[in-house]
Amino acid sequence: MSLTTKEPELRREAPAPAEPAGPPDRPARLWQRLRRDRALLFLMVPGLVYFAVFHYGALFGNVIAFKDYVPFIGVVDSPWVGFENFQVLFEDPSFWAAAANTVGLSFLQIVFFFPLPLALALLLHSVVQGRTRKFVQSVVYLPHFISWVIVVALFYQVIGGDGLVNGLLGGGDHLIDVVGNPAGFEPLMVAELIWKDCGWGTIIFLAALHNVDEGLYESAALDGAGPWRRFWHVTLPSIRPVVILLLILRLGEILTVGFEQIMLQRDQFGPDVAEVIDTYVYFNAVEGGHWGVSAAAALFKGVIAGILVYLANKIAHRMGEQGVYR
Amino acid sequence: MSDLVETREAQAEPVDEPARTPGRRTARKAGSERPAWKEKPRAITQVAKGAVLLLTVAMVLIPFWVVLATSLAPGQQIIDSGGWALWPESWTLDSYSKVLSSEVTTRALMVSVGVTVTGTLFSLVCTVMLAYALARPGVVGGKPVMLVILFTFLFPPGFIPTYLVLDTLGLIDTYWSLFLPVTVNVFNLVVVRGFFQGIPEELYEAARLDGAGELRTLLTIVLPLSKAVIAVVGLFYAVGYWNDFFRGVMYINDTSMFPLQTVLRGYVSRGEGLASEMSVEGTVTQAPQAMKMAVVMIATIPILCVYPFIQRYFTKGVLTGAIKS
């Protein structure tokens, strides 16, 4: 067990011997260093086995995208079909509908969710009393730790057909007709996301606001700038790099819109409005039995998403070097 | 790729801050007093701000209250209102005793507790060991291994490949499938490693001169210094295990092995009733909706109990990174 995981490290280390770092008393020979670090290498084993099996090993599972996978026969013995699964996938209108729903919902989230944590953070930051602020922060961070199953249960209990709000408004008439109404799907998804993660999202903005040099405000005030001008000319420019950074990172994840949240509610709203790429993969595989096509869809999404995240990180890093430098 | 590594490492740097928390707190308190150059805020602005904050807090807390009130209300009230209560006419624990006497809920509760405890311990052991080894300067293979681990950030395995791995290992329909696929979280690993790197090198040196091996150094020197960071990472793992319903849906077919959140998903998302289960026992005296809300509360209470402890360790360093994950 331990031998098999140490082996690749030997090979991995071998081509890069010319590393200048490290204490001067470090033994130069590779086998000497292996011997010296054997306790550390032993400590790495369980974690590395995990990454080898469930990350790199799992990548091999993607071969079923090129196979006619039948669970009964197994991965190895299922016949190869080339790109047939991708052909089926790209000719499936429900896949493109799911992709359109995904991107549409992502944009709604960016437009309606993204600015709210920033607004709340600005508000919290401007509240002087430390204790009030601390209390509000404790309350608004809490929903982040509540599971999606419970968030959905809470929402339905409050605004569902038989929920509190309809009951208070007269009951029975379903005055607020959101749950199960296809037109209500996208607003409800965004509202749930706001409830769950708006408070949590303030943390990074609050940290950025906390780091703004107090001296800038002071000199602006001494030069006669009022609260609004200080906000426009000191606060906003100071946190702009963070905002742009987060926006770019979010754009990199445009194909990801909360799989658990939507999976829980897809049945009530129907696949026409509530199918996104991730739920398409799940329902098509597990309930439809089309494992190969689903794996093809997941692989297609994974590759595009990986490239987007990578590009977003690249761009963010480049912007970060200019923007965060103070 | 190396850009990514540097960004992550930079984020992990300020993690040694829990130790400094008292100092920071007083600093913030001093800063919260209004400096001389700042105008006294107008009363109307203050009122408006207060109203918005009050509204925000109410929006967060009201759903919890409605669920709690519904779960504590008597059956007749819930049936009359159609399924909700804002204030119970009389306070009763009937729903809870009914739910906790049903085998489905109690078994699911035990599965959830078992998976959360086992998974958290296993994750912590693996994470701490790996983080310690990767934190020592100049360890053989340290840099490439870190790169290989960070690379998984870009291509997280989907649930189909993970299912196939579990299937190959014969772990489908076992409790292992509920925690093994997420043993080490890269973000948690980076946080712990960053903390270990922040411990002064002299301490490691002293331990080595005293003849302590790496394992002994980890157990007797490093771990006692790292209680705070290990507590917070452990709580993050525990919350993750407790809250997960999807692994139960995906990797478990035997409904008697479902964790609580997966059972709850049946009630919430698929409209599966508790009523049938109760009528078998011939005791339908409590409204089904009240009992569902009791299950929701049972699944929420552990999080509410643990939350103040997580919050105690909220510091800038841990959290700026948390957002990224």
PDB file of N, CA and C in Angstrom, chain B residues 28-61:
ATOM      1  N   ARG B  28     -10.651  46.775  17.330  1.00  0.00           N
ATOM      2  CA  ARG B  28     -11.849  47.134  16.593  1.00  0.00           C
ATOM      3  C   ARG B  28     -12.762  47.997  17.466  1.00  0.00           C
ATOM      4  N   LYS B  29     -12.831  47.632  18.740  1.00  0.00           N
ATOM      5  CA  LYS B  29     -13.712  48.376  19.626  1.00  0.00           C
ATOM      6  C   LYS B  29     -13.268  49.837  19.692  1.00  0.00           C
ATOM      7  N   ALA B  30     -11.963  50.013  19.802  1.00  0.00           N
ATOM      8  CA  ALA B  30     -11.459  51.381  19.841  1.00  0.00           C
ATOM      9  C   ALA B  30     -11.797  52.098  18.539  1.00  0.00           C
ATOM     10  N   GLY B  31     -11.675  51.362  17.411  1.00  0.00           N
ATOM     11  CA  GLY B  31     -11.935  51.962  16.112  1.00  0.00           C
ATOM     12  C   GLY B  31     -13.405  52.299  15.909  1.00  0.00           C
ATOM     13  N   SER B  32     -14.270  51.643  16.668  1.00  0.00           N
ATOM     14  CA  SER B  32     -15.690  51.851  16.441  1.00  0.00           C
ATOM     15  C   SER B  32     -16.165  53.153  17.077  1.00  0.00           C
ATOM     16  N   GLU B  33     -15.333  53.761  17.928  1.00  0.00           N
ATOM     17  CA  GLU B  33     -15.710  55.070  18.437  1.00  0.00           C
ATOM     18  C   GLU B  33     -15.468  56.112  17.353  1.00  0.00           C
ATOM     19  N   ARG B  34     -16.355  57.087  17.291  1.00  0.00           N
ATOM     20  CA  ARG B  34     -16.326  58.014  16.171  1.00  0.00           C
ATOM     21  C   ARG B  34     -15.125  58.949  16.262  1.00  0.00           C
ATOM     22  N   PRO B  35     -14.273  58.938  15.194  1.00  0.00           N
ATOM     23  CA  PRO B  35     -13.120  59.852  15.206  1.00  0.00           C
ATOM     24  C   PRO B  35     -13.577  61.307  15.075  1.00  0.00           C
ATOM     25  N   ALA B  36     -12.665  62.217  15.418  1.00  0.00           N
ATOM     26  CA  ALA B  36     -13.028  63.632  15.521  1.00  0.00           C
ATOM     27  C   ALA B  36     -13.490  64.222  14.186  1.00  0.00           C
ATOM     28  N   TRP B  37     -12.927  63.737  13.064  1.00  0.00           N
ATOM     29  CA  TRP B  37     -13.247  64.350  11.775  1.00  0.00           C
ATOM     30  C   TRP B  37     -14.594  63.899  11.235  1.00  0.00           C
ATOM     31  N   LYS B  38     -15.169  62.872  11.851  1.00  0.00           N
ATOM     32  CA  LYS B  38     -16.404  62.306  11.294  1.00  0.00           C
ATOM     33  C   LYS B  38     -17.616  63.081  11.803  1.00  0.00           C
ATOM     34  N   GLU B  39     -18.549  63.414  10.878  1.00  0.00           N
ATOM     35  CA  GLU B  39     -19.758  64.115  11.276  1.00  0.00           C
ATOM     36  C   GLU B  39     -20.613  63.205  12.141  1.00  0.00           C
ATOM     37  N   LYS B  40     -21.418  63.830  13.006  1.00  0.00           N
ATOM     38  CA  LYS B  40     -22.415  63.057  13.745  1.00  0.00           C
ATOM     39  C   LYS B  40     -23.497  62.648  12.745  1.00  0.00           C
ATOM     40  N   PRO B  41     -23.823  61.341  12.673  1.00  0.00           N
ATOM     41  CA  PRO B  41     -24.805  60.919  11.665  1.00  0.00           C
ATOM     42  C   PRO B  41     -26.183  61.508  11.935  1.00  0.00           C
ATOM     43  N   ARG B  42     -26.910  61.804  10.848  1.00  0.00           N
ATOM     44  CA  ARG B  42     -28.255  62.354  11.007  1.00  0.00           C
ATOM     45  C   ARG B  42     -29.178  61.278  11.562  1.00  0.00           C
ATOM     46  N   ALA B  43     -30.138  61.734  12.356  1.00  0.00           N
ATOM     47  CA  ALA B  43     -31.022  60.788  13.032  1.00  0.00           C
ATOM     48  C   ALA B  43     -31.791  59.930  12.031  1.00  0.00           C
ATOM     49  N   ILE B  44     -32.246  60.575  10.945  1.00  0.00           N
ATOM     50  CA  ILE B  44     -33.090  59.836   9.999  1.00  0.00           C
ATOM     51  C   ILE B  44     -32.306  58.718   9.315  1.00  0.00           C
ATOM     52  N   THR B  45     -31.020  58.990   9.004  1.00  0.00           N
ATOM     53  CA  THR B  45     -30.193  57.946   8.398  1.00  0.00           C
ATOM     54  C   THR B  45     -30.040  56.782   9.357  1.00  0.00           C
ATOM     55  N   GLN B  46     -29.807  57.133  10.627  1.00  0.00           N
ATOM     56  CA  GLN B  46     -29.639  56.082  11.622  1.00  0.00           C
ATOM     57  C   GLN B  46     -30.887  55.215  11.710  1.00  0.00           C
ATOM     58  N   VAL B  47     -32.051  55.866  11.719  1.00  0.00           N
ATOM     59  CA  VAL B  47     -33.302  55.117  11.815  1.00  0.00           C
ATOM     60  C   VAL B  47     -33.475  54.222  10.587  1.00  0.00           C
ATOM     61  N   ALA B  48     -33.192  54.770   9.399  1.00  0.00           N
ATOM     62  CA  ALA B  48     -33.352  53.987   8.170  1.00  0.00           C
ATOM     63  C   ALA B  48     -32.432  52.772   8.181  1.00  0.00           C
ATOM     64  N   LYS B  49     -31.180  53.001   8.579  1.00  0.00           N
ATOM     65  CA  LYS B  49     -30.237  51.879   8.635  1.00  0.00           C
ATOM     66  C   LYS B  49     -30.718  50.820   9.610  1.00  0.00           C
ATOM     67  N   GLY B  50     -31.162  51.305  10.789  1.00  0.00           N
ATOM     68  CA  GLY B  50     -31.648  50.368  11.798  1.00  0.00           C
ATOM     69  C   GLY B  50     -32.825  49.567  11.283  1.00  0.00           C
ATOM     70  N   ALA B  51     -33.734  50.224  10.544  1.00  0.00           N
ATOM     71  CA  ALA B  51     -34.914  49.527  10.028  1.00  0.00           C
ATOM     72  C   ALA B  51     -34.510  48.442   9.036  1.00  0.00           C
ATOM     73  N   VAL B  52     -33.572  48.774   8.146  1.00  0.00           N
ATOM     74  CA  VAL B  52     -33.149  47.776   7.157  1.00  0.00           C
ATOM     75  C   VAL B  52     -32.497  46.580   7.849  1.00  0.00           C
ATOM     76  N   LEU B  53     -31.656  46.866   8.841  1.00  0.00           N
ATOM     77  CA  LEU B  53     -30.992  45.765   9.542  1.00  0.00           C
ATOM     78  C   LEU B  53     -31.999  44.909  10.300  1.00  0.00           C
ATOM     79  N   LEU B  54     -32.974  45.579  10.920  1.00  0.00           N
ATOM     80  CA  LEU B  54     -34.000  44.852  11.666  1.00  0.00           C
ATOM     81  C   LEU B  54     -34.778  43.935  10.727  1.00  0.00           C
ATOM     82  N   LEU B  55     -35.128  44.482   9.563  1.00  0.00           N
ATOM     83  CA  LEU B  55     -35.854  43.704   8.569  1.00  0.00           C
ATOM     84  C   LEU B  55     -35.027  42.485   8.130  1.00  0.00           C
ATOM     85  N   THR B  56     -33.741  42.711   7.897  1.00  0.00           N
ATOM     86  CA  THR B  56     -32.869  41.616   7.477  1.00  0.00           C
ATOM     87  C   THR B  56     -32.849  40.510   8.525  1.00  0.00           C
ATOM     88  N   VAL B  57     -32.642  40.921   9.787  1.00  0.00           N
ATOM     89  CA  VAL B  57     -32.592  39.933  10.865  1.00  0.00           C
ATOM     90  C   VAL B  57     -33.919  39.181  10.962  1.00  0.00           C
ATOM     91  N   ALA B  58     -35.037  39.924  10.809  1.00  0.00           N
ATOM     92  CA  ALA B  58     -36.354  39.283  10.900  1.00  0.00           C
ATOM     93  C   ALA B  58     -36.545  38.269   9.776  1.00  0.00           C
ATOM     94  N   MET B  59     -36.119  38.636   8.573  1.00  0.00           N
ATOM     95  CA  MET B  59     -36.271  37.719   7.434  1.00  0.00           C
ATOM     96  C   MET B  59     -35.507  36.428   7.657  1.00  0.00           C
ATOM     97  N   VAL B  60     -34.367  36.517   8.348  1.00  0.00           N
ATOM     98  CA  VAL B  60     -33.599  35.302   8.612  1.00  0.00           C
ATOM     99  C   VAL B  60     -34.283  34.473   9.694  1.00  0.00           C
ATOM    100  N   LEU B  61     -34.770  35.129  10.735  1.00  0.00           N
ATOM    101  CA  LEU B  61     -35.228  34.378  11.903  1.00  0.00           C
ATOM    102  C   LEU B  61     -36.673  33.888  11.790  1.00  0.00           C
TER     103      LEU B  61
END
